[in-house]
mmCIF file of C-alpha atoms and ligand atoms in Angstrom:
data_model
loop_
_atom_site.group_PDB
_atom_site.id
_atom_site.type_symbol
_atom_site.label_atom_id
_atom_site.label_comp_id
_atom_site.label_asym_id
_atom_site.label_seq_id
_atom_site.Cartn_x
_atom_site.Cartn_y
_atom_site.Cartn_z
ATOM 1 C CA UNK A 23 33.249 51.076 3.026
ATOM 2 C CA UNK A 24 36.671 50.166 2.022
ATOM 3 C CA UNK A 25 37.878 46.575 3.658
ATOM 4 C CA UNK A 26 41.619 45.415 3.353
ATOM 5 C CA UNK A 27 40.339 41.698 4.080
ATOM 6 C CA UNK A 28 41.118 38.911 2.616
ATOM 7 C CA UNK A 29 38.047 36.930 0.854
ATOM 8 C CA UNK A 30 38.202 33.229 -0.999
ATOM 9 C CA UNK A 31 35.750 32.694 -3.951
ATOM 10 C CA UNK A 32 35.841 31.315 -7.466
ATOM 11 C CA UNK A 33 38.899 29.308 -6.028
ATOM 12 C CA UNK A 34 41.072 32.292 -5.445
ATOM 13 C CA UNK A 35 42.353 34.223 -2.230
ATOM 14 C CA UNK A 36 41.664 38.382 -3.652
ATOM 15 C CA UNK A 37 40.993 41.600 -1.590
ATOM 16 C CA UNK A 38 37.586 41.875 -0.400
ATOM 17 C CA UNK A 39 36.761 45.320 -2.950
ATOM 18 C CA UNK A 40 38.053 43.012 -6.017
ATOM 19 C CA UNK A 41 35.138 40.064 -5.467
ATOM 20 C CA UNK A 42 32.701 40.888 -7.948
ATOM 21 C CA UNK A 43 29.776 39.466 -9.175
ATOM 22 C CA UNK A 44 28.016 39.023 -13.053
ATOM 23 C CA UNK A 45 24.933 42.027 -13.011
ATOM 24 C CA UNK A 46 22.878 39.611 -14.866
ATOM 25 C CA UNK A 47 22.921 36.577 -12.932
ATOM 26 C CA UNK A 48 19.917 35.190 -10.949
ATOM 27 C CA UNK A 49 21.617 36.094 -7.962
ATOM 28 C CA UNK A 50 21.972 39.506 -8.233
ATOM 29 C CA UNK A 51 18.495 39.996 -10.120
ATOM 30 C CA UNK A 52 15.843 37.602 -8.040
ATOM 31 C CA UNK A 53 18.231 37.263 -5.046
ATOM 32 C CA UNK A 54 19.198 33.820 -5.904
ATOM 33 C CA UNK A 55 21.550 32.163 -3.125
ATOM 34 C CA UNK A 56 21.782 30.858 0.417
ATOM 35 C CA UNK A 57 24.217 31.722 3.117
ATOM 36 C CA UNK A 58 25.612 31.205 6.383
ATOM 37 C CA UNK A 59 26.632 33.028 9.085
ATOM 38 C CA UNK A 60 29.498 31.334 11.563
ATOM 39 C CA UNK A 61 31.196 32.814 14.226
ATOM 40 C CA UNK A 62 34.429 32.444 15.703
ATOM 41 C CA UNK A 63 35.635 32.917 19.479
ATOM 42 C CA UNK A 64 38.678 33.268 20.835
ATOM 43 C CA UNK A 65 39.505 30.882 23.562
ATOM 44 C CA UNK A 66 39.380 31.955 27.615
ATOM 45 C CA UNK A 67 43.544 32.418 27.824
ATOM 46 C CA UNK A 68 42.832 34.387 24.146
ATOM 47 C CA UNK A 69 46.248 31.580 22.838
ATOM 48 C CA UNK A 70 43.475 30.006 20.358
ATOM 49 C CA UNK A 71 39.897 30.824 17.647
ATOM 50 C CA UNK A 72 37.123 28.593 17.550
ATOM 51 C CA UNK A 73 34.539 28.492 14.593
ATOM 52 C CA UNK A 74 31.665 27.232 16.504
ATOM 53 C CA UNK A 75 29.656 24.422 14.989
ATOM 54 C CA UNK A 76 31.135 24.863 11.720
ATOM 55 C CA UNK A 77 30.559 21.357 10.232
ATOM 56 C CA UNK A 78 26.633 21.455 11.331
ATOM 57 C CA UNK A 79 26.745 25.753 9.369
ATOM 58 C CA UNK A 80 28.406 23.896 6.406
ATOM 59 C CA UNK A 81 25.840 21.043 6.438
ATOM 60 C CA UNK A 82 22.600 23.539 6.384
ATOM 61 C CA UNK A 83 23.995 25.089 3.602
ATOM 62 C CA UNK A 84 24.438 22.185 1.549
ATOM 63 C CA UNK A 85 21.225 21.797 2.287
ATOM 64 C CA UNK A 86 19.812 24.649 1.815
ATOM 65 C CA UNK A 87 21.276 24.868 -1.811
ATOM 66 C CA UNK A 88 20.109 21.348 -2.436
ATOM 67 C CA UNK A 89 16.768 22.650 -1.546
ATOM 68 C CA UNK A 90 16.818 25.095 -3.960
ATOM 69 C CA UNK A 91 18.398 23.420 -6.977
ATOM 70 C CA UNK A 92 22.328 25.221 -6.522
ATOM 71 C CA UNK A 93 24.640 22.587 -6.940
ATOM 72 C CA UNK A 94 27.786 23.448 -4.780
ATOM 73 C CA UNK A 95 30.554 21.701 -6.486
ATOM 74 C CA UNK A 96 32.847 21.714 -4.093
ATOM 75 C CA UNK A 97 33.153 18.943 -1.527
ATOM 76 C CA UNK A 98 32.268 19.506 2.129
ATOM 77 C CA UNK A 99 35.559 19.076 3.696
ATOM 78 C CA UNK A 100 37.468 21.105 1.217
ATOM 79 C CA UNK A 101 35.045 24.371 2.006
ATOM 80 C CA UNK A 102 35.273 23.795 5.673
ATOM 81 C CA UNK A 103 39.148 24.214 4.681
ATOM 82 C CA UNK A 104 39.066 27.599 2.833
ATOM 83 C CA UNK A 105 36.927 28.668 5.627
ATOM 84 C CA UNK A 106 39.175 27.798 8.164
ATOM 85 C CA UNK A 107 42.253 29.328 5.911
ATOM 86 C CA UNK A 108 40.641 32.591 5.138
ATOM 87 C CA UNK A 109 40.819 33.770 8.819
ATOM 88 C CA UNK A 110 43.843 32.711 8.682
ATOM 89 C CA UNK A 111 45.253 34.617 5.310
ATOM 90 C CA UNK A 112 43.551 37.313 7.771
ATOM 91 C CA UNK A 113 45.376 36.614 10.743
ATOM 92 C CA UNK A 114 42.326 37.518 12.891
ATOM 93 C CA UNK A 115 42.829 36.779 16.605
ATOM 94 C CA UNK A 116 39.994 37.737 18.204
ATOM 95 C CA UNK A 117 35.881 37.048 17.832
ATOM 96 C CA UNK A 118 35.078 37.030 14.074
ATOM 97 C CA UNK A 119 32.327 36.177 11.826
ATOM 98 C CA UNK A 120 32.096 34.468 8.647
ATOM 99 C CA UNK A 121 29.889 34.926 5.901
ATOM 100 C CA UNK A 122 29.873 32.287 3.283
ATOM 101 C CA UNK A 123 27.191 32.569 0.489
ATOM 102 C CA UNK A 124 27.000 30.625 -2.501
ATOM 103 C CA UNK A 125 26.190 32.135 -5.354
ATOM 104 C CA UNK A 126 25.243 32.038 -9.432
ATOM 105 C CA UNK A 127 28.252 34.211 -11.864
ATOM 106 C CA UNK A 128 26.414 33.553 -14.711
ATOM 107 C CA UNK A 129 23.881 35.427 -17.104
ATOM 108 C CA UNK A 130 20.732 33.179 -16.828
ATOM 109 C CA UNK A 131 17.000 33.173 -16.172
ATOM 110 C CA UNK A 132 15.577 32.267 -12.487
ATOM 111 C CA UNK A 133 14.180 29.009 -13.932
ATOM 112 C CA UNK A 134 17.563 27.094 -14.628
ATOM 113 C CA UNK A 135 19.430 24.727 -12.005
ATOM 114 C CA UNK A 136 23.078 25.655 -11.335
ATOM 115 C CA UNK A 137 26.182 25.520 -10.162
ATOM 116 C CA UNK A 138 27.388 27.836 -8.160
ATOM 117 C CA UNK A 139 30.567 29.725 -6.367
ATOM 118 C CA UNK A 140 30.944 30.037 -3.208
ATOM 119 C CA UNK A 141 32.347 33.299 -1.431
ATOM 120 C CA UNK A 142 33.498 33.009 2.333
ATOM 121 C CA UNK A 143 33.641 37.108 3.691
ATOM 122 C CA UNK A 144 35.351 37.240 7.372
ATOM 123 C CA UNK A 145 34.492 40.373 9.334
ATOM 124 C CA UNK A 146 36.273 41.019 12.999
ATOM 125 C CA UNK A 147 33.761 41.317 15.896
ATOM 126 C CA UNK A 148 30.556 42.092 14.387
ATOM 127 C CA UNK A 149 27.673 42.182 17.262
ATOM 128 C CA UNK A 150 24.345 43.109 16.402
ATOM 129 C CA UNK A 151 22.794 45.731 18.836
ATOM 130 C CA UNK A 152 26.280 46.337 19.661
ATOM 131 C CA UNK A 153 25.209 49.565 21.477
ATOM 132 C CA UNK A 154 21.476 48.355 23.128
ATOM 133 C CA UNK A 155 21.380 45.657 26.456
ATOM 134 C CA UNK A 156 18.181 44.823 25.582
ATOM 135 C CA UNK A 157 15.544 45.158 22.857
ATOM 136 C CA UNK A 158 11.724 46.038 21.663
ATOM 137 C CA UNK A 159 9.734 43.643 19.458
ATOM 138 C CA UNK A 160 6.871 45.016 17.066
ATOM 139 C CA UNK A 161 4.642 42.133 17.027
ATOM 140 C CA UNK A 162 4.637 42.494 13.155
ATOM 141 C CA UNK A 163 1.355 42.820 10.987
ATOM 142 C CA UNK A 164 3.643 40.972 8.463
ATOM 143 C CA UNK A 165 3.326 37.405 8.247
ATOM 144 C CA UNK A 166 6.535 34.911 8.202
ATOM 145 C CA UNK A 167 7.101 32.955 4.798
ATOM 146 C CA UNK A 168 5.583 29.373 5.250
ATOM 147 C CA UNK A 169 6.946 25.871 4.057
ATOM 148 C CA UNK A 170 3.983 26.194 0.923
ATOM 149 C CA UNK A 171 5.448 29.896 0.355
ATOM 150 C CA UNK A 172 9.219 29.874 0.525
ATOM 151 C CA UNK A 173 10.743 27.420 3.343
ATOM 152 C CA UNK A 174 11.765 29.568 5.780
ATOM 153 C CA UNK A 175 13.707 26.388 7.183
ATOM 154 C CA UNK A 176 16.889 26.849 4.466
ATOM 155 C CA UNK A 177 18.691 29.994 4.573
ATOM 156 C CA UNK A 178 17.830 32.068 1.140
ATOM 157 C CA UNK A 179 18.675 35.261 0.739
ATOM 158 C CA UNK A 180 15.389 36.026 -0.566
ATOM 159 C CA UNK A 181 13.419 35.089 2.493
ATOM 160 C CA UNK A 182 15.566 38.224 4.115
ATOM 161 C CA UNK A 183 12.360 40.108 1.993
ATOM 162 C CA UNK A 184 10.031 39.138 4.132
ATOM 163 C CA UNK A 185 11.977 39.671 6.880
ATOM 164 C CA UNK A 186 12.795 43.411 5.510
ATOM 165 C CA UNK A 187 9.140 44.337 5.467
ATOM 166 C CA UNK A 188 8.621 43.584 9.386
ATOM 167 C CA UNK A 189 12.268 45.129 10.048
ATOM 168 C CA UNK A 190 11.272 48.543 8.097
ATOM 169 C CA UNK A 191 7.998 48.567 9.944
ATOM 170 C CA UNK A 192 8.836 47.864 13.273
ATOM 171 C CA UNK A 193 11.892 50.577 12.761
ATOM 172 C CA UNK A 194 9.157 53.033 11.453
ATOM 173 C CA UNK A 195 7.091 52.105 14.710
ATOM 174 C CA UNK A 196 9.820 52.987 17.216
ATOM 175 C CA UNK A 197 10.982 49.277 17.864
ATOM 176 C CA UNK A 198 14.482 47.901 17.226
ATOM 177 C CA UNK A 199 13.371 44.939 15.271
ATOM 178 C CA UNK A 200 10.160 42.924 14.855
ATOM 179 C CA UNK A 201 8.166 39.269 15.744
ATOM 180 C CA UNK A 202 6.180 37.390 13.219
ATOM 181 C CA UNK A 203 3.641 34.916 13.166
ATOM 182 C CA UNK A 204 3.050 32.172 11.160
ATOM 183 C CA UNK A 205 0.371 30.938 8.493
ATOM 184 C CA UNK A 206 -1.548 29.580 11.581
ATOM 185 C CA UNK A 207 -1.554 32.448 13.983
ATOM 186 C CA UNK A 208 0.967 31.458 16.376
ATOM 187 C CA UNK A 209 4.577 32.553 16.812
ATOM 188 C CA UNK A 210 7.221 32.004 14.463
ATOM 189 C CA UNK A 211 10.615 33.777 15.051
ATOM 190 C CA UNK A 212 12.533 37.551 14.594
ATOM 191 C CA UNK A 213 13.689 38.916 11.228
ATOM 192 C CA UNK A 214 17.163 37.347 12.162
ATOM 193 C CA UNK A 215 16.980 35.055 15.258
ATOM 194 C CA UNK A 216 14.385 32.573 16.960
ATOM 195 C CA UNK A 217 12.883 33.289 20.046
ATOM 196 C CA UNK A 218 12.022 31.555 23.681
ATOM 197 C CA UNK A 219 10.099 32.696 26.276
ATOM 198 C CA UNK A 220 10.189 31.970 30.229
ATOM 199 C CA UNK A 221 7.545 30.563 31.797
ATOM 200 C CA UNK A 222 7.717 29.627 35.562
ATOM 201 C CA UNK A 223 11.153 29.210 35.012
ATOM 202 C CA UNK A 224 10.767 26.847 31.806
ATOM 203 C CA UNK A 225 11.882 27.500 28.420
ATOM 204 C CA UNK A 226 9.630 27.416 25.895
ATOM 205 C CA UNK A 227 10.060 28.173 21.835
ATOM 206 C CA UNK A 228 8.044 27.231 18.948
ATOM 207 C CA UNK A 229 9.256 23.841 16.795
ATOM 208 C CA UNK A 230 10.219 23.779 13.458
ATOM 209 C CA UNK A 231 6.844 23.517 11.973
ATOM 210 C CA UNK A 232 6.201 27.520 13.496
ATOM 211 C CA UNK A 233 7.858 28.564 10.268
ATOM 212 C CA UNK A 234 11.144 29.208 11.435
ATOM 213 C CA UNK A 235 15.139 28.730 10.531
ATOM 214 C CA UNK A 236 16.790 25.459 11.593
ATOM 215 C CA UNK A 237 18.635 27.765 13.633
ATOM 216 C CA UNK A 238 22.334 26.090 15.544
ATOM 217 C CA UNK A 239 22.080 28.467 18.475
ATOM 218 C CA UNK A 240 18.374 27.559 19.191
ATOM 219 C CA UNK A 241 19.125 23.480 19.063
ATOM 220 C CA UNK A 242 22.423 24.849 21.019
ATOM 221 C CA UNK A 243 20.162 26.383 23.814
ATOM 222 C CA UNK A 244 17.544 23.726 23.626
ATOM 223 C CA UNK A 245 20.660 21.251 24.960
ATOM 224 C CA UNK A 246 22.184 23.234 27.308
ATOM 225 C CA UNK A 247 19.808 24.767 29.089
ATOM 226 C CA UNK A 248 18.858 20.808 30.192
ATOM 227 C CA UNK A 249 22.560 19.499 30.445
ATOM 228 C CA UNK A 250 24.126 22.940 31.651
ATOM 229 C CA UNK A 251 21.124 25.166 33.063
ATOM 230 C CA UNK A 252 19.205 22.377 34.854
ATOM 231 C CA UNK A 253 16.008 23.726 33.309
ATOM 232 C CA UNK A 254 13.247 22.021 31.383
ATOM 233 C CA UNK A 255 12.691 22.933 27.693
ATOM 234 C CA UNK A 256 9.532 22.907 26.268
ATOM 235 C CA UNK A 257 9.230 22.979 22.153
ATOM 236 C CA UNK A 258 5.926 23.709 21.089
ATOM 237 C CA UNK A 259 3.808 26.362 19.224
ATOM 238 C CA UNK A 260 3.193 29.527 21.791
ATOM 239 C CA UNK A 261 -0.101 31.125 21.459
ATOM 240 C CA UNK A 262 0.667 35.530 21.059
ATOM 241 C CA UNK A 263 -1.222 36.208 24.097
ATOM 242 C CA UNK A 264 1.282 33.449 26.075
ATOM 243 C CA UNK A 265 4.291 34.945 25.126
ATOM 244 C CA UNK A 266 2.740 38.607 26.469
ATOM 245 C CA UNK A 267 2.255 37.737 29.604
ATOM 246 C CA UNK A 268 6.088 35.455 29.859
ATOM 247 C CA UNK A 269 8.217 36.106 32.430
ATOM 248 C CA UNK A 270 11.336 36.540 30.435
ATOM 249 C CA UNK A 271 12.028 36.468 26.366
ATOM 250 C CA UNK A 272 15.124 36.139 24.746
ATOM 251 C CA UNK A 273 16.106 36.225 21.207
ATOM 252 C CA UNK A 274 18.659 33.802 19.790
ATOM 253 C CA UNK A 275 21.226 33.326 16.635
ATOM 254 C CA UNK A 276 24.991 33.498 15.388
ATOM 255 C CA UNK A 277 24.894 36.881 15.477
ATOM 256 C CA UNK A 278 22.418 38.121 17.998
ATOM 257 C CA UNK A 279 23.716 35.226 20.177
ATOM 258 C CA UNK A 280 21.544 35.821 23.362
ATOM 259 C CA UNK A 281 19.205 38.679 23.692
ATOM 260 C CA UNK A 282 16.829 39.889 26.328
ATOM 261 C CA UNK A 283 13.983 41.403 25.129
ATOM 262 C CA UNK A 284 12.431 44.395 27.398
ATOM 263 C CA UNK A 285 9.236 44.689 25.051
ATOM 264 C CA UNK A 286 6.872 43.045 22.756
ATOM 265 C CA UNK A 287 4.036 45.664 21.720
ATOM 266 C CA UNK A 288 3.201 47.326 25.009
ATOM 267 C CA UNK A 289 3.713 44.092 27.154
ATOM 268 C CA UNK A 290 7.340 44.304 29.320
ATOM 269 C CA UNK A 291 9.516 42.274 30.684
ATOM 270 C CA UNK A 292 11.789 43.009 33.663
ATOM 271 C CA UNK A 293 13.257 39.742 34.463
ATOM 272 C CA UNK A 294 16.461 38.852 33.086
ATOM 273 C CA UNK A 295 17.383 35.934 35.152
ATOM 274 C CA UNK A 296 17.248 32.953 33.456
ATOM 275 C CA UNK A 297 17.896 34.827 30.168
ATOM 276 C CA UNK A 298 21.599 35.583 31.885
ATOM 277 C CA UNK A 299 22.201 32.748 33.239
ATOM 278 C CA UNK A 300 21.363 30.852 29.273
ATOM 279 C CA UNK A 301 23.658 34.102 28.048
ATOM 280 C CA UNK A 302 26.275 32.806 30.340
ATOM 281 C CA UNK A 303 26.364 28.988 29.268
ATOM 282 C CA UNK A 304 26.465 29.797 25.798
ATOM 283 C CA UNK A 305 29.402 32.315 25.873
ATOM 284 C CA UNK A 306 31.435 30.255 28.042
ATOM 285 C CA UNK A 307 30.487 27.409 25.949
ATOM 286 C CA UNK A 308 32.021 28.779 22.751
ATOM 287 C CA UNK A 309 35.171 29.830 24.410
ATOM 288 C CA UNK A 310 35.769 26.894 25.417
ATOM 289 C CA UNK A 311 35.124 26.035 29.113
ATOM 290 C CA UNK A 312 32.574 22.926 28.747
ATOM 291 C CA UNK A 313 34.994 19.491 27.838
ATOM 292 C CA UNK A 314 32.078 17.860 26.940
ATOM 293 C CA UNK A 315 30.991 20.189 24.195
ATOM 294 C CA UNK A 316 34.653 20.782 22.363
ATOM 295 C CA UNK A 317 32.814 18.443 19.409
ATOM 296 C CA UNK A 318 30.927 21.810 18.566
ATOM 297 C CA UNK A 319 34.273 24.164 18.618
ATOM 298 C CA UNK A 320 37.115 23.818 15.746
ATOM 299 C CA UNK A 321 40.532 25.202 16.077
ATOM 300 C CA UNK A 322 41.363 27.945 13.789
ATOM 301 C CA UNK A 323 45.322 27.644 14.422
ATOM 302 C CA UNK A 324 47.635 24.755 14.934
HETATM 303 N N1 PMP B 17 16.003 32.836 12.052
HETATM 304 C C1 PMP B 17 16.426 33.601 11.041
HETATM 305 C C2 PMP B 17 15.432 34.142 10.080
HETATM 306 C C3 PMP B 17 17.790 33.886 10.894
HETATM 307 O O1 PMP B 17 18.222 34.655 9.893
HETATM 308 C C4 PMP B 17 18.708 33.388 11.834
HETATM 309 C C5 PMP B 17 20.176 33.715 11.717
HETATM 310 N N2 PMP B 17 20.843 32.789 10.942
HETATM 311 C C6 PMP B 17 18.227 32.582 12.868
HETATM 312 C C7 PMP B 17 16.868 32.325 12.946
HETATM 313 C C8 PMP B 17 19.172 31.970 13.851
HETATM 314 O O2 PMP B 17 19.848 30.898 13.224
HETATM 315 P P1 PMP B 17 21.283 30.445 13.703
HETATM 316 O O3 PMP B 17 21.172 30.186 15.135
HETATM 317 O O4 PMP B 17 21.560 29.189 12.942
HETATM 318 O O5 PMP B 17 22.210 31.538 13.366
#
């Protein structure tokens, strides 16, 4: 697919087909790097962009490279910058996404540390499941990575393997994506997004410990489903045979943002209330329409 957008990496604004990468670096060979996906939205009178929660997406993947020995040489602030300027350079006006993955250009074995580049790759209005209102879960046969496996708390590119597995599979069994559990049997997230379920009109979704992502939309949800929604939020590990007989489920992430879920195996769900009414916070929320949560939203044009 050819792309006339504008990318930033080895300290350079270049066209998006000209960013290239070294064959033989860790990266490319044992899938070396850790990412981020941020989204922006464009404000209710459409006059303004918002990255939402861009300093906490910049923080876990400082983190995350820390984690995994990539030293990101570049200070904070001054990335937050180029991300900010390369939807500019790309004069995008309307809901975006950002991908911003840092990365090794160099020939070398998996077993050195690093220091890496960082490429930040804007796409206009990406929505996953752009064509579906809700989806099917294959409670996978695959098991998520675990913190004594590969921390599934930082955001490597090579945990996206495990995820791939349960994808294919789930694809293969007529589903649209799939659910995993953990190491101990209970429920851990999606391939891409964590997950709640509805319980007499509670929220409930696993805590970190299930084996999931850090993920900013699911501590997004977690506090404004109490400060906007009014509803109690339970975070603890759910048992499979709970979350089959929920009342709702909903998927959650930067891209997915909020998704009902009809199915899980042959267990459905018909309610979408609460679900909506979540959906509804968080969308207005990233536009713009809650004062108290502008900390979370950063202006893309002055
Ligand atoms: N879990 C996994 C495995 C993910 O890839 C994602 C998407 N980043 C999430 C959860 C949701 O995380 P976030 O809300 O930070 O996008």
């Amino acid at each position: 697919m050819n792309s006339n957008n504008i990318v930033w990496t080895k300290g350079k604004f270049i066209k998006e087909d000209e960013a290239c990468i070294n064959i033989f670096s860790p990266s490319s060979q044992f899938g070396l790097n850790v990412f981020e996906g941020i989204r922006c939205y464009s404000s209710l009178d459409n006059s303004q962009l918002f990255f939402f929660r861009l300093d906490d997406h910049i923080t876990r993947l400082y983190n995350s490279s820390t984690s995994i020995d990539l030293k990101i040489k570049m200070k904070k602030d001054d990335l937050k910058e180029k991300i900010i300027e390369t939807i500019r350079k790309n004069q995008f006006k309307k809901d975006s996404i950002v991908r911003v993955i840092a990365y090794v250009d160099q020939k070398g074995s998996w077993t050195q540390k690093y220091d890496c580049e960082v490429v930040v790759l804007p796409r206009q209005y990406a929505r996953a499941f752009e064509n579906k209102s809700t989806i099917a879960l294959n409670l996978s046969n695959w098991e998520r990575i675990n913190i004594n496996s590969m921390p599934p708390k930082i955001k490597a590119g090579a945990n996206y393997i495990n995820s791939r597995y349960a994808h294919l599979d789930a694809i293969k069994k007529g589903f649209d994506t799939a659910l995993l559990l953990n190491n101990n049997g209970t429920i851990s997230e999606s391939t891409g997004s964590c997950i709640f379920m509805v319980k007499e009109n509670n929220l409930v979704t696993p805590p970190l410990n299930s084996s999931i992502l850090d993920s900013i939309t699911r501590k997004t949800i977690i506090e404004i489903a109490k400060k906007i929604n009014n509803l109690e939020v339970d975070v603890r590990e759910i048992q499979k045979d709970e979350i089959l007989n929920a009342d709702e489920v909903f998927l959650c992430g930067t891209s997915i943002e909020v998704f009902p879920v009809s199915k899980i195996n042959n267990a459905e769900y018909n309610s979408y209330k609460i679900t909506n009414k979540i959906r509804d916070s968080y969308l207005s929320l990233v536009r713009g329409s809650y004062k108290e949560y502008y900390k979370w939203l950063t202006p893309i044009y002055v």
